[in-house]
mmCIF file of C-alpha atoms in Angstrom:
data_model
loop_
_atom_site.group_PDB
_atom_site.id
_atom_site.type_symbol
_atom_site.label_atom_id
_atom_site.label_comp_id
_atom_site.label_asym_id
_atom_site.label_seq_id
_atom_site.Cartn_x
_atom_site.Cartn_y
_atom_site.Cartn_z
ATOM 1 C CA MET A 24 32.997 -30.852 -35.686
ATOM 2 C CA LYS A 25 30.537 -28.780 -36.828
ATOM 3 C CA LYS A 26 27.736 -31.211 -35.086
ATOM 4 C CA ILE A 27 29.220 -31.299 -31.940
ATOM 5 C CA ILE A 28 29.802 -27.387 -31.858
ATOM 6 C CA PHE A 29 26.244 -27.385 -32.502
ATOM 7 C CA LEU A 30 25.060 -29.338 -29.831
ATOM 8 C CA PHE A 31 27.402 -27.650 -27.353
ATOM 9 C CA ILE A 32 25.178 -24.372 -28.234
ATOM 10 C CA LEU A 33 22.181 -26.334 -27.514
ATOM 11 C CA PHE A 34 23.554 -27.598 -24.236
ATOM 12 C CA TRP A 35 24.836 -24.370 -22.925
ATOM 13 C CA PHE A 36 21.619 -22.517 -24.228
ATOM 14 C CA GLY A 37 19.559 -25.071 -22.303
ATOM 15 C CA LEU A 38 21.481 -24.380 -19.233
ATOM 16 C CA SER A 39 21.730 -20.602 -19.060
ATOM 17 C CA ASN A 40 17.966 -20.767 -19.704
ATOM 18 C CA PHE A 41 17.489 -23.335 -16.561
ATOM 19 C CA ASN A 42 15.214 -22.757 -13.694
ATOM 20 C CA PRO A 43 15.956 -24.949 -11.205
ATOM 21 C CA ALA A 44 12.238 -23.643 -9.518
ATOM 22 C CA LYS A 45 10.456 -24.664 -12.705
ATOM 23 C CA ALA A 46 12.390 -27.846 -13.208
ATOM 24 C CA LYS A 47 11.445 -29.429 -9.662
ATOM 25 C CA GLU A 48 7.394 -28.311 -10.450
ATOM 26 C CA LYS A 49 5.075 -30.681 -10.207
ATOM 27 C CA SER A 50 1.056 -29.793 -10.778
ATOM 28 C CA CYS A 51 -2.286 -32.135 -9.409
ATOM 29 C CA VAL A 52 -5.762 -31.553 -9.858
ATOM 30 C CA LYS A 53 -7.673 -31.310 -6.491
ATOM 31 C CA GLU A 54 -11.285 -30.475 -6.068
ATOM 32 C CA GLY A 55 -11.526 -28.665 -9.306
ATOM 33 C CA PHE A 56 -8.598 -26.356 -8.949
ATOM 34 C CA LEU A 57 -5.205 -26.831 -10.421
ATOM 35 C CA TYR A 58 -2.269 -26.877 -7.675
ATOM 36 C CA GLU A 59 1.267 -26.131 -9.129
ATOM 37 C CA TYR A 60 4.124 -26.768 -6.517
ATOM 38 C CA ASN A 61 7.259 -27.372 -5.550
ATOM 39 C CA VAL A 62 8.409 -29.936 -2.870
ATOM 40 C CA GLN A 63 11.203 -28.741 -0.861
ATOM 41 C CA LYS A 64 12.956 -29.809 2.233
ATOM 42 C CA LYS A 65 10.794 -27.707 4.757
ATOM 43 C CA GLY A 66 7.703 -28.425 2.795
ATOM 44 C CA THR A 67 5.941 -27.787 -0.120
ATOM 45 C CA TRP A 68 5.634 -24.610 -1.887
ATOM 46 C CA ILE A 69 2.465 -23.839 -3.806
ATOM 47 C CA THR A 70 3.378 -21.286 -6.920
ATOM 48 C CA LYS A 71 0.095 -21.094 -8.715
ATOM 49 C CA ILE A 72 -3.344 -21.913 -7.960
ATOM 50 C CA THR A 73 -6.070 -22.445 -11.228
ATOM 51 C CA PRO A 74 -9.525 -22.893 -11.127
ATOM 52 C CA LEU A 75 -10.807 -25.189 -13.567
ATOM 53 C CA SER A 76 -14.589 -24.978 -13.791
ATOM 54 C CA SER A 77 -15.983 -22.404 -16.146
ATOM 55 C CA LYS A 78 -19.133 -22.311 -13.843
ATOM 56 C CA GLY A 79 -16.844 -21.178 -11.011
ATOM 57 C CA ILE A 80 -16.254 -22.795 -7.568
ATOM 58 C CA SER A 81 -17.504 -21.130 -4.366
ATOM 59 C CA THR A 82 -14.948 -22.566 -1.834
ATOM 60 C CA LEU A 83 -11.087 -22.684 -2.244
ATOM 61 C CA LYS A 84 -9.328 -25.078 0.286
ATOM 62 C CA ILE A 85 -5.997 -25.230 -0.280
ATOM 63 C CA PRO A 86 -4.366 -28.581 0.795
ATOM 64 C CA LYS A 87 -2.722 -29.617 3.736
ATOM 65 C CA LYS A 88 -0.536 -31.766 2.029
ATOM 66 C CA LEU A 89 0.897 -32.010 -1.679
ATOM 67 C CA GLY A 90 3.460 -34.253 -3.009
ATOM 68 C CA GLY A 91 3.826 -36.101 -0.085
ATOM 69 C CA LYS A 92 4.647 -32.748 2.206
ATOM 70 C CA GLU A 93 2.628 -30.338 4.469
ATOM 71 C CA VAL A 94 1.961 -27.153 2.786
ATOM 72 C CA VAL A 95 4.114 -24.382 3.861
ATOM 73 C CA LYS A 96 4.635 -22.131 1.156
ATOM 74 C CA LEU A 97 2.034 -19.715 -1.106
ATOM 75 C CA GLY A 98 3.179 -17.333 -3.984
ATOM 76 C CA SER A 99 4.957 -17.378 -7.220
ATOM 77 C CA THR A 100 8.563 -18.253 -8.070
ATOM 78 C CA GLY A 101 9.076 -14.790 -8.605
ATOM 79 C CA ALA A 102 7.343 -12.784 -5.912
ATOM 80 C CA LYS A 103 8.386 -11.224 -3.043
ATOM 81 C CA PHE A 104 8.122 -12.825 0.714
ATOM 82 C CA TYR A 105 9.794 -10.068 2.704
ATOM 83 C CA ILE A 106 10.831 -6.649 2.703
ATOM 84 C CA GLY A 107 13.867 -6.482 1.019
ATOM 85 C CA ASP A 108 14.017 -9.897 -0.447
ATOM 86 C CA ILE A 109 16.129 -9.951 -3.418
ATOM 87 C CA ASN A 110 15.011 -13.397 -4.912
ATOM 88 C CA THR A 111 12.122 -11.784 -7.058
ATOM 89 C CA ASN A 112 11.976 -11.694 -11.251
ATOM 90 C CA GLU A 113 9.246 -10.595 -13.406
ATOM 91 C CA PRO A 114 6.488 -11.296 -14.370
ATOM 92 C CA ASN A 115 5.554 -11.486 -10.495
ATOM 93 C CA PRO A 116 1.571 -12.529 -10.653
ATOM 94 C CA ASN A 117 -0.579 -13.278 -7.677
ATOM 95 C CA ILE A 118 -1.272 -17.068 -6.563
ATOM 96 C CA PHE A 119 -3.590 -17.432 -9.076
ATOM 97 C CA GLY A 120 -1.427 -16.236 -12.168
ATOM 98 C CA VAL A 121 -3.230 -12.709 -12.392
ATOM 99 C CA GLU A 122 -1.472 -9.489 -12.694
ATOM 100 C CA ASP A 123 -1.568 -6.067 -14.126
ATOM 101 C CA SER A 124 -1.556 -5.803 -18.151
ATOM 102 C CA SER A 125 0.869 -3.257 -17.744
ATOM 103 C CA ASP A 126 -1.151 -1.040 -20.306
ATOM 104 C CA GLY A 127 -2.071 1.080 -17.850
ATOM 105 C CA ASP A 128 -5.608 0.801 -17.650
ATOM 106 C CA GLY A 129 -6.117 -0.987 -14.296
ATOM 107 C CA THR A 130 -6.880 -4.464 -16.693
ATOM 108 C CA LEU A 131 -6.007 -7.603 -15.127
ATOM 109 C CA VAL A 132 -4.900 -10.905 -16.931
ATOM 110 C CA PRO A 133 -5.453 -13.286 -17.923
ATOM 111 C CA GLU A 134 -9.371 -12.085 -17.846
ATOM 112 C CA ASP A 135 -10.767 -15.444 -18.022
ATOM 113 C CA VAL A 136 -9.103 -16.565 -14.729
ATOM 114 C CA GLN A 137 -9.734 -13.342 -12.981
ATOM 115 C CA LYS A 138 -13.673 -14.028 -13.590
ATOM 116 C CA LEU A 139 -13.376 -17.534 -12.181
ATOM 117 C CA VAL A 140 -11.745 -15.828 -9.355
ATOM 118 C CA LYS A 141 -14.226 -13.553 -8.510
ATOM 119 C CA LYS A 142 -16.995 -16.515 -7.928
ATOM 120 C CA ILE A 143 -14.720 -17.949 -5.575
ATOM 121 C CA LYS A 144 -15.984 -16.759 -2.117
ATOM 122 C CA ARG A 145 -14.414 -18.709 0.356
ATOM 123 C CA ILE A 146 -10.387 -19.261 0.675
ATOM 124 C CA GLN A 147 -9.461 -21.457 3.711
ATOM 125 C CA ILE A 148 -5.519 -21.743 4.016
ATOM 126 C CA PRO A 149 -4.374 -24.471 6.019
ATOM 127 C CA SER A 150 -2.857 -24.148 9.245
ATOM 128 C CA THR A 151 0.516 -25.579 8.418
ATOM 129 C CA VAL A 152 1.261 -22.591 6.026
ATOM 130 C CA ASN A 153 3.949 -19.991 7.504
ATOM 131 C CA SER A 154 5.023 -18.069 4.496
ATOM 132 C CA ILE A 155 2.623 -16.235 1.932
ATOM 133 C CA ALA A 156 3.870 -13.881 -0.781
ATOM 134 C CA LEU A 157 3.742 -10.116 -0.330
ATOM 135 C CA ASN A 158 1.150 -10.017 -3.662
ATOM 136 C CA CYS A 159 -0.084 -13.278 -2.950
ATOM 137 C CA PHE A 160 -3.554 -12.084 -3.346
ATOM 138 C CA SER A 161 -3.062 -8.741 -4.784
ATOM 139 C CA ASP A 162 -6.090 -7.639 -7.062
ATOM 140 C CA VAL A 163 -8.265 -10.649 -5.496
ATOM 141 C CA PRO A 164 -11.759 -8.689 -5.463
ATOM 142 C CA ASP A 165 -13.322 -7.860 -2.511
ATOM 143 C CA GLY A 166 -15.834 -9.642 -0.342
ATOM 144 C CA LYS A 167 -14.481 -13.033 0.267
ATOM 145 C CA THR A 168 -14.021 -15.086 3.512
ATOM 146 C CA ILE A 169 -10.362 -15.955 4.609
ATOM 147 C CA ASN A 170 -8.307 -16.925 7.388
ATOM 148 C CA ILE A 171 -4.854 -16.715 9.002
ATOM 149 C CA PRO A 172 -3.429 -19.446 10.144
ATOM 150 C CA LYS A 173 -1.242 -19.604 13.545
ATOM 151 C CA GLY A 174 2.275 -19.730 11.550
ATOM 152 C CA ILE A 175 1.707 -16.260 9.567
ATOM 153 C CA VAL A 176 3.429 -14.029 11.706
ATOM 154 C CA ARG A 177 4.769 -11.584 8.842
ATOM 155 C CA GLY A 178 1.691 -12.180 6.963
ATOM 156 C CA LEU A 179 1.620 -10.703 3.206
ATOM 157 C CA ASP A 180 4.658 -8.062 3.898
ATOM 158 C CA GLU A 181 6.355 -7.467 6.600
ATOM 159 C CA GLU A 182 3.685 -6.100 8.940
ATOM 160 C CA GLY A 183 0.767 -8.124 7.532
ATOM 161 C CA TYR A 184 -0.593 -5.010 5.470
ATOM 162 C CA GLY A 185 -1.073 -7.170 2.339
ATOM 163 C CA PHE A 186 -4.296 -8.520 4.041
ATOM 164 C CA THR A 187 -5.513 -4.991 4.307
ATOM 165 C CA LYS A 188 -5.358 -4.819 0.783
ATOM 166 C CA ILE A 189 -8.457 -6.255 0.195
ATOM 167 C CA LYS A 190 -11.706 -5.719 2.380
ATOM 168 C CA TRP A 191 -12.628 -9.171 3.189
ATOM 169 C CA LYS A 192 -16.343 -10.545 3.999
ATOM 170 C CA LYS A 193 -15.047 -12.078 6.749
ATOM 171 C CA ILE A 194 -11.392 -12.503 8.038
ATOM 172 C CA THR A 195 -10.427 -14.597 10.792
ATOM 173 C CA VAL A 196 -7.027 -15.570 12.910
ATOM 174 C CA SER A 197 -6.446 -18.465 14.592
ATOM 175 C CA SER A 198 -5.890 -18.216 18.632
ATOM 176 C CA GLN A 199 -3.059 -19.628 18.237
ATOM 177 C CA ASN A 200 -1.342 -16.802 16.169
ATOM 178 C CA LYS A 201 1.241 -14.649 18.168
ATOM 179 C CA LYS A 202 1.316 -11.813 16.013
ATOM 180 C CA TYR A 203 -2.394 -10.575 14.955
ATOM 181 C CA LYS A 204 -6.050 -10.527 15.496
ATOM 182 C CA VAL A 205 -9.218 -8.684 13.990
ATOM 183 C CA SER A 206 -11.490 -6.167 15.652
ATOM 184 C CA ASN A 207 -14.446 -4.105 14.054
ATOM 185 C CA GLY A 208 -12.535 -4.241 10.730
ATOM 186 C CA CYS A 209 -9.221 -3.798 12.039
ATOM 187 C CA LEU A 210 -6.258 -5.923 11.474
ATOM 188 C CA LEU A 211 -4.072 -5.325 14.785
ATOM 189 C CA SER A 212 -1.575 -6.876 16.717
ATOM 190 C CA ARG A 213 -1.720 -9.763 19.191
ATOM 191 C CA ASN A 214 -1.503 -7.140 21.835
ATOM 192 C CA GLY A 215 -3.933 -4.672 20.145
ATOM 193 C CA LYS A 216 -1.444 -1.965 20.718
ATOM 194 C CA LYS A 217 -0.683 -1.506 17.041
ATOM 195 C CA LEU A 218 -3.340 -0.829 13.592
ATOM 196 C CA TYR A 219 -2.074 -2.476 10.813
ATOM 197 C CA GLY A 220 -5.197 -1.274 8.366
ATOM 198 C CA PHE A 221 -8.756 -2.385 7.623
ATOM 199 C CA VAL A 222 -9.838 -5.612 6.409
ATOM 200 C CA GLN A 223 -13.429 -4.994 5.984
ATOM 201 C CA ARG A 224 -15.779 -2.434 4.442
ATOM 202 C CA LYS A 225 -17.698 -0.519 7.209
ATOM 203 C CA LYS A 226 -19.771 2.841 6.930
ATOM 204 C CA LYS A 227 -17.865 3.748 10.241
ATOM 205 C CA ILE A 228 -14.960 2.172 11.630
ATOM 206 C CA ASN A 229 -14.300 3.161 15.342
ATOM 207 C CA ILE A 230 -10.400 1.950 16.108
ATOM 208 C CA PRO A 231 -10.982 -0.005 18.871
ATOM 209 C CA GLU A 232 -9.706 1.512 22.294
ATOM 210 C CA GLY A 233 -6.145 0.573 23.504
ATOM 211 C CA VAL A 234 -4.610 1.131 19.996
ATOM 212 C CA LYS A 235 -1.776 3.385 20.290
ATOM 213 C CA THR A 236 0.204 3.382 16.810
ATOM 214 C CA ILE A 237 -1.351 3.639 13.718
ATOM 215 C CA ALA A 238 1.326 2.119 10.834
ATOM 216 C CA ASN A 239 1.937 3.420 7.499
ATOM 217 C CA GLY A 240 1.875 0.960 4.777
ATOM 218 C CA GLY A 241 -1.431 -0.622 5.464
ATOM 219 C CA ASP A 242 -4.790 0.278 3.327
ATOM 220 C CA TYR A 243 -7.252 2.719 5.115
ATOM 221 C CA ASN A 244 -9.946 2.809 2.647
ATOM 222 C CA GLY A 245 -13.435 0.763 3.009
ATOM 223 C CA THR A 246 -14.992 3.467 5.124
ATOM 224 C CA SER A 247 -16.668 6.919 4.987
ATOM 225 C CA THR A 248 -15.774 7.669 8.828
ATOM 226 C CA ILE A 249 -12.728 6.967 10.836
ATOM 227 C CA VAL A 250 -13.050 7.217 14.749
ATOM 228 C CA ILE A 251 -9.601 7.355 16.669
ATOM 229 C CA PRO A 252 -9.594 6.734 20.023
ATOM 230 C CA LYS A 253 -7.745 8.537 23.099
ATOM 231 C CA SER A 254 -5.415 5.822 23.130
ATOM 232 C CA VAL A 255 -3.818 6.693 19.714
ATOM 233 C CA THR A 256 -0.020 8.429 20.716
ATOM 234 C CA LYS A 257 1.385 7.752 17.144
ATOM 235 C CA ILE A 258 0.336 7.845 13.665
ATOM 236 C CA LYS A 259 3.276 7.057 11.949
ATOM 237 C CA GLU A 260 4.597 8.924 8.598
ATOM 238 C CA ASN A 261 2.332 8.983 5.469
ATOM 239 C CA ALA A 262 -0.476 6.611 7.244
ATOM 240 C CA MET A 263 -4.311 7.784 6.812
ATOM 241 C CA THR A 264 -4.262 7.864 3.121
ATOM 242 C CA THR A 265 -7.394 7.249 1.238
ATOM 243 C CA LYS A 266 -8.660 6.892 -2.290
ATOM 244 C CA GLU A 267 -12.124 8.921 -1.272
ATOM 245 C CA PRO A 268 -12.297 11.867 0.879
ATOM 246 C CA VAL A 269 -12.930 10.263 4.667
ATOM 247 C CA THR A 270 -14.162 12.206 7.632
ATOM 248 C CA ILE A 271 -11.693 11.647 10.418
ATOM 249 C CA LYS A 272 -13.027 12.177 14.080
ATOM 250 C CA VAL A 273 -11.115 11.932 17.158
ATOM 251 C CA SER A 274 -11.737 11.770 20.643
ATOM 252 C CA LEU A 275 -11.765 14.983 22.914
ATOM 253 C CA LYS A 276 -9.620 12.900 25.229
ATOM 254 C CA ASN A 277 -7.314 12.210 22.789
ATOM 255 C CA LYS A 278 -4.155 14.746 23.815
ATOM 256 C CA HIS A 279 -2.187 13.969 20.625
ATOM 257 C CA TYR A 280 -3.971 14.569 17.843
ATOM 258 C CA ALA A 281 -6.605 16.694 16.207
ATOM 259 C CA VAL A 282 -9.294 17.717 13.340
ATOM 260 C CA ASN A 283 -9.061 20.958 12.202
ATOM 261 C CA ASN A 284 -11.037 22.365 8.703
ATOM 262 C CA GLY A 285 -11.377 18.218 7.962
ATOM 263 C CA SER A 286 -7.414 17.510 8.313
ATOM 264 C CA LEU A 287 -5.851 15.660 10.862
ATOM 265 C CA TYR A 288 -2.848 17.191 12.526
ATOM 266 C CA SER A 289 -0.608 16.668 15.633
ATOM 267 C CA LYS A 290 -1.471 18.724 18.501
ATOM 268 C CA LYS A 291 2.374 18.117 20.028
ATOM 269 C CA THR A 292 4.311 18.851 16.917
ATOM 270 C CA GLY A 293 1.777 20.461 14.439
ATOM 271 C CA ARG A 294 2.644 18.212 11.736
ATOM 272 C CA LEU A 295 -0.136 17.807 9.195
ATOM 273 C CA VAL A 296 -0.918 13.856 9.569
ATOM 274 C CA ALA A 297 -3.642 13.756 7.122
ATOM 275 C CA ALA A 298 -4.489 16.363 4.429
ATOM 276 C CA TYR A 299 -8.679 16.772 3.845
ATOM 277 C CA ILE A 300 -9.201 17.602 -0.123
ATOM 278 C CA ARG A 301 -12.361 19.266 -0.250
ATOM 279 C CA ASP A 302 -14.148 20.589 -3.780
ATOM 280 C CA GLY A 303 -10.493 19.976 -5.204
ATOM 281 C CA VAL A 304 -8.769 22.291 -2.584
ATOM 282 C CA LEU A 305 -6.377 21.414 0.428
ATOM 283 C CA ASP A 306 -6.732 24.238 2.593
ATOM 284 C CA ILE A 307 -4.371 23.439 5.272
ATOM 285 C CA PRO A 308 -5.577 24.456 8.928
ATOM 286 C CA LYS A 309 -3.778 27.578 10.601
ATOM 287 C CA VAL A 310 -2.972 25.677 13.525
ATOM 288 C CA VAL A 311 -0.323 23.240 11.264
ATOM 289 C CA LYS A 312 3.254 24.581 11.349
ATOM 290 C CA LYS A 313 5.017 21.491 9.192
ATOM 291 C CA VAL A 314 3.720 19.699 6.059
ATOM 292 C CA SER A 315 6.028 16.597 5.902
ATOM 293 C CA HIS A 316 4.932 12.784 4.992
ATOM 294 C CA THR A 317 1.273 13.776 5.067
ATOM 295 C CA GLY A 318 -1.117 11.294 4.280
ATOM 296 C CA VAL A 319 -3.838 12.328 1.804
ATOM 297 C CA LEU A 320 -7.763 11.779 2.473
ATOM 298 C CA GLY A 321 -9.171 11.619 -1.113
ATOM 299 C CA LEU A 322 -6.240 10.768 -3.466
ATOM 300 C CA ASN A 323 -8.955 10.371 -6.072
ATOM 301 C CA VAL A 324 -10.218 13.894 -6.059
ATOM 302 C CA ARG A 325 -8.574 16.104 -8.766
ATOM 303 C CA LEU A 326 -6.421 18.381 -6.295
ATOM 304 C CA LYS A 327 -6.885 22.198 -8.251
ATOM 305 C CA LYS A 328 -5.527 24.502 -5.155
ATOM 306 C CA VAL A 329 -3.032 24.502 -2.026
ATOM 307 C CA ILE A 330 -3.525 27.075 0.529
ATOM 308 C CA VAL A 331 -0.541 27.439 2.861
ATOM 309 C CA PRO A 332 -1.145 29.731 6.158
ATOM 310 C CA SER A 333 1.552 31.757 7.353
ATOM 311 C CA SER A 334 1.729 29.526 10.628
ATOM 312 C CA VAL A 335 3.516 26.770 8.188
ATOM 313 C CA THR A 336 7.377 26.893 8.919
ATOM 314 C CA GLY A 337 8.641 24.000 6.552
ATOM 315 C CA VAL A 338 7.033 21.844 3.777
ATOM 316 C CA VAL A 339 7.551 19.095 1.635
ATOM 317 C CA PHE A 340 4.408 18.192 -0.169
ATOM 318 C CA PRO A 341 3.191 14.841 -0.626
ATOM 319 C CA TYR A 342 4.564 12.911 -4.068
ATOM 320 C CA GLU A 343 0.511 12.204 -4.804
ATOM 321 C CA PHE A 344 0.575 15.726 -5.688
ATOM 322 C CA LEU A 345 3.161 15.896 -8.204
ATOM 323 C CA GLU A 346 0.521 13.853 -10.252
ATOM 324 C CA GLN A 347 -1.922 16.540 -10.320
ATOM 325 C CA GLN A 348 0.271 19.214 -11.575
ATOM 326 C CA PRO A 349 0.088 22.159 -12.826
ATOM 327 C CA LEU A 350 -1.571 23.279 -9.164
ATOM 328 C CA ILE A 351 -2.103 26.666 -7.615
ATOM 329 C CA TYR A 352 -0.468 27.173 -4.149
ATOM 330 C CA GLU A 353 -1.336 30.077 -1.987
ATOM 331 C CA PHE A 354 1.294 31.156 0.542
ATOM 332 C CA LYS A 355 0.061 33.225 3.198
ATOM 333 C CA GLY A 356 3.258 34.008 5.108
ATOM 334 C CA ILE A 357 5.300 36.696 4.815
ATOM 335 C CA THR A 358 8.352 34.777 5.916
ATOM 336 C CA PRO A 359 9.120 31.844 3.199
ATOM 337 C CA PRO A 360 8.680 28.354 4.834
ATOM 338 C CA GLU A 361 11.792 26.269 4.585
ATOM 339 C CA MET A 362 11.686 23.267 1.638
ATOM 340 C CA LEU A 363 12.600 20.425 3.766
ATOM 341 C CA ASP A 364 13.002 18.033 0.063
ATOM 342 C CA LEU A 365 14.456 19.468 -2.952
ATOM 343 C CA PRO A 366 13.481 16.726 -5.072
ATOM 344 C CA GLY A 367 9.885 16.650 -3.342
ATOM 345 C CA CYS A 368 9.357 20.216 -4.592
ATOM 346 C CA CYS A 369 9.488 19.398 -8.496
ATOM 347 C CA GLY A 370 5.716 19.762 -8.621
ATOM 348 C CA PHE A 371 6.211 23.669 -7.955
ATOM 349 C CA GLU A 372 7.535 23.611 -11.510
ATOM 350 C CA ASN A 373 4.309 23.687 -13.799
ATOM 351 C CA SER A 374 2.504 25.608 -10.829
ATOM 352 C CA LYS A 375 1.488 28.920 -10.170
ATOM 353 C CA ILE A 376 2.444 30.175 -6.537
ATOM 354 C CA TYR A 377 1.130 33.097 -5.133
ATOM 355 C CA VAL A 378 3.010 34.943 -2.572
ATOM 356 C CA PRO A 379 1.718 38.180 -0.405
ATOM 357 C CA LYS A 380 2.409 41.557 -1.881
ATOM 358 C CA ASN A 381 6.287 42.544 -1.846
ATOM 359 C CA CYS A 382 7.336 39.165 -1.094
ATOM 360 C CA ARG A 383 8.194 37.445 -4.115
ATOM 361 C CA GLU A 384 11.877 38.570 -4.178
ATOM 362 C CA THR A 385 11.921 37.218 -0.099
ATOM 363 C CA TYR A 386 10.650 33.793 -1.733
ATOM 364 C CA LEU A 387 13.363 33.447 -4.664
ATOM 365 C CA LYS A 388 16.138 34.134 -1.951
ATOM 366 C CA LYS A 389 14.843 31.972 0.472
ATOM 367 C CA TRP A 390 14.147 29.236 -2.068
ATOM 368 C CA LYS A 391 17.577 29.663 -3.853
ATOM 369 C CA ALA A 392 18.195 26.158 -3.547
ATOM 370 C CA VAL A 393 15.046 25.030 -5.208
ATOM 371 C CA GLN A 394 16.316 26.682 -8.584
ATOM 372 C CA THR A 395 19.550 25.016 -8.147
ATOM 373 C CA GLN A 396 17.817 21.593 -9.528
ATOM 374 C CA ASN A 397 16.909 23.324 -12.776
ATOM 375 C CA ILE A 398 12.981 23.863 -11.415
ATOM 376 C CA GLN A 399 11.441 27.213 -12.531
ATOM 377 C CA LEU A 400 9.397 29.276 -9.967
ATOM 378 C CA ASN A 401 6.426 30.891 -11.315
ATOM 379 C CA ILE A 402 5.708 33.240 -7.788
ATOM 380 C CA ILE A 403 3.308 35.767 -8.738
ATOM 381 C CA GLU A 404 2.495 38.459 -5.860
ATOM 382 C CA GLN A 405 -1.093 38.865 -4.895
ATOM 383 C CA GLU A 406 -2.825 42.079 -5.200
#
């Protein structure tokens, strides 16, 4: 009887840990790479690619067929394949099995695999592939050549931003692809009206004339100067964020956007679109009326002070500012601006807030709702 119970426990334990994807997983070696894959009804799904040569291999030519079926999908079994995908789990490595060590120091593991991935110079994706995980090429070193086949119309995430996270030496798009094209280092919609982000490193990137919308979520690093043409009429919220300070130039013929004091703003609404940090200071231009869903030109710069002119009537500062507290805020207006998002004001808690003389009580009264969030405001009147 005890033996039967023991066998039942073993069976139940095995059943509870059974992973259908793993059970169907197969592997093979081709041209110096180990491919792990699942053969499914619609085609083959490659879940992991491992370089085997200790010397490194310069070209990764992903097979068109594995397991008797065409390769249609790339990405780990725990990865997301579209925004809102709930069929995910942890860990969630890229296609090479590489991921962050979670130590908070930016180390990628396994380190030996990442070194071999770095030696790959060219990645060839077969024309059969039509689905790629959001993080398929996350943390892949810059400077490689890659192609986007005709079937990729959602690319590395909902709008293809994943391709922009890496700065490729060269990136080509199939002429039969109905969603994307590349021009002057920019990943664009096929009709050229939408910019998803930058895919190459260039000293100056001139966004192509004809682009009307600059999307958020894309990567805009890789250049020191961005030139916005007259055709741009919409820059989405939180777009245009960069790690290092970037010079923004806007065509004088553009009726919607302009630059003042290094920062990009909307001429139509007065919204601060992208904040420029100079020597640790964000000096918001006096033409700005609202600070909300703002991009930051220079996330890696240590922010120390934010100067808010009297023209600003509403604020919610970027969440990136919260990581750099305590800060000094200088509000120039006698009338306090409205707090547009109370949770977003928690950056004030450990900061010094300077206001005009005889205005402390006015600010405290106006921001009473902020204090109900258990946020203590250190408001100091300027002499």
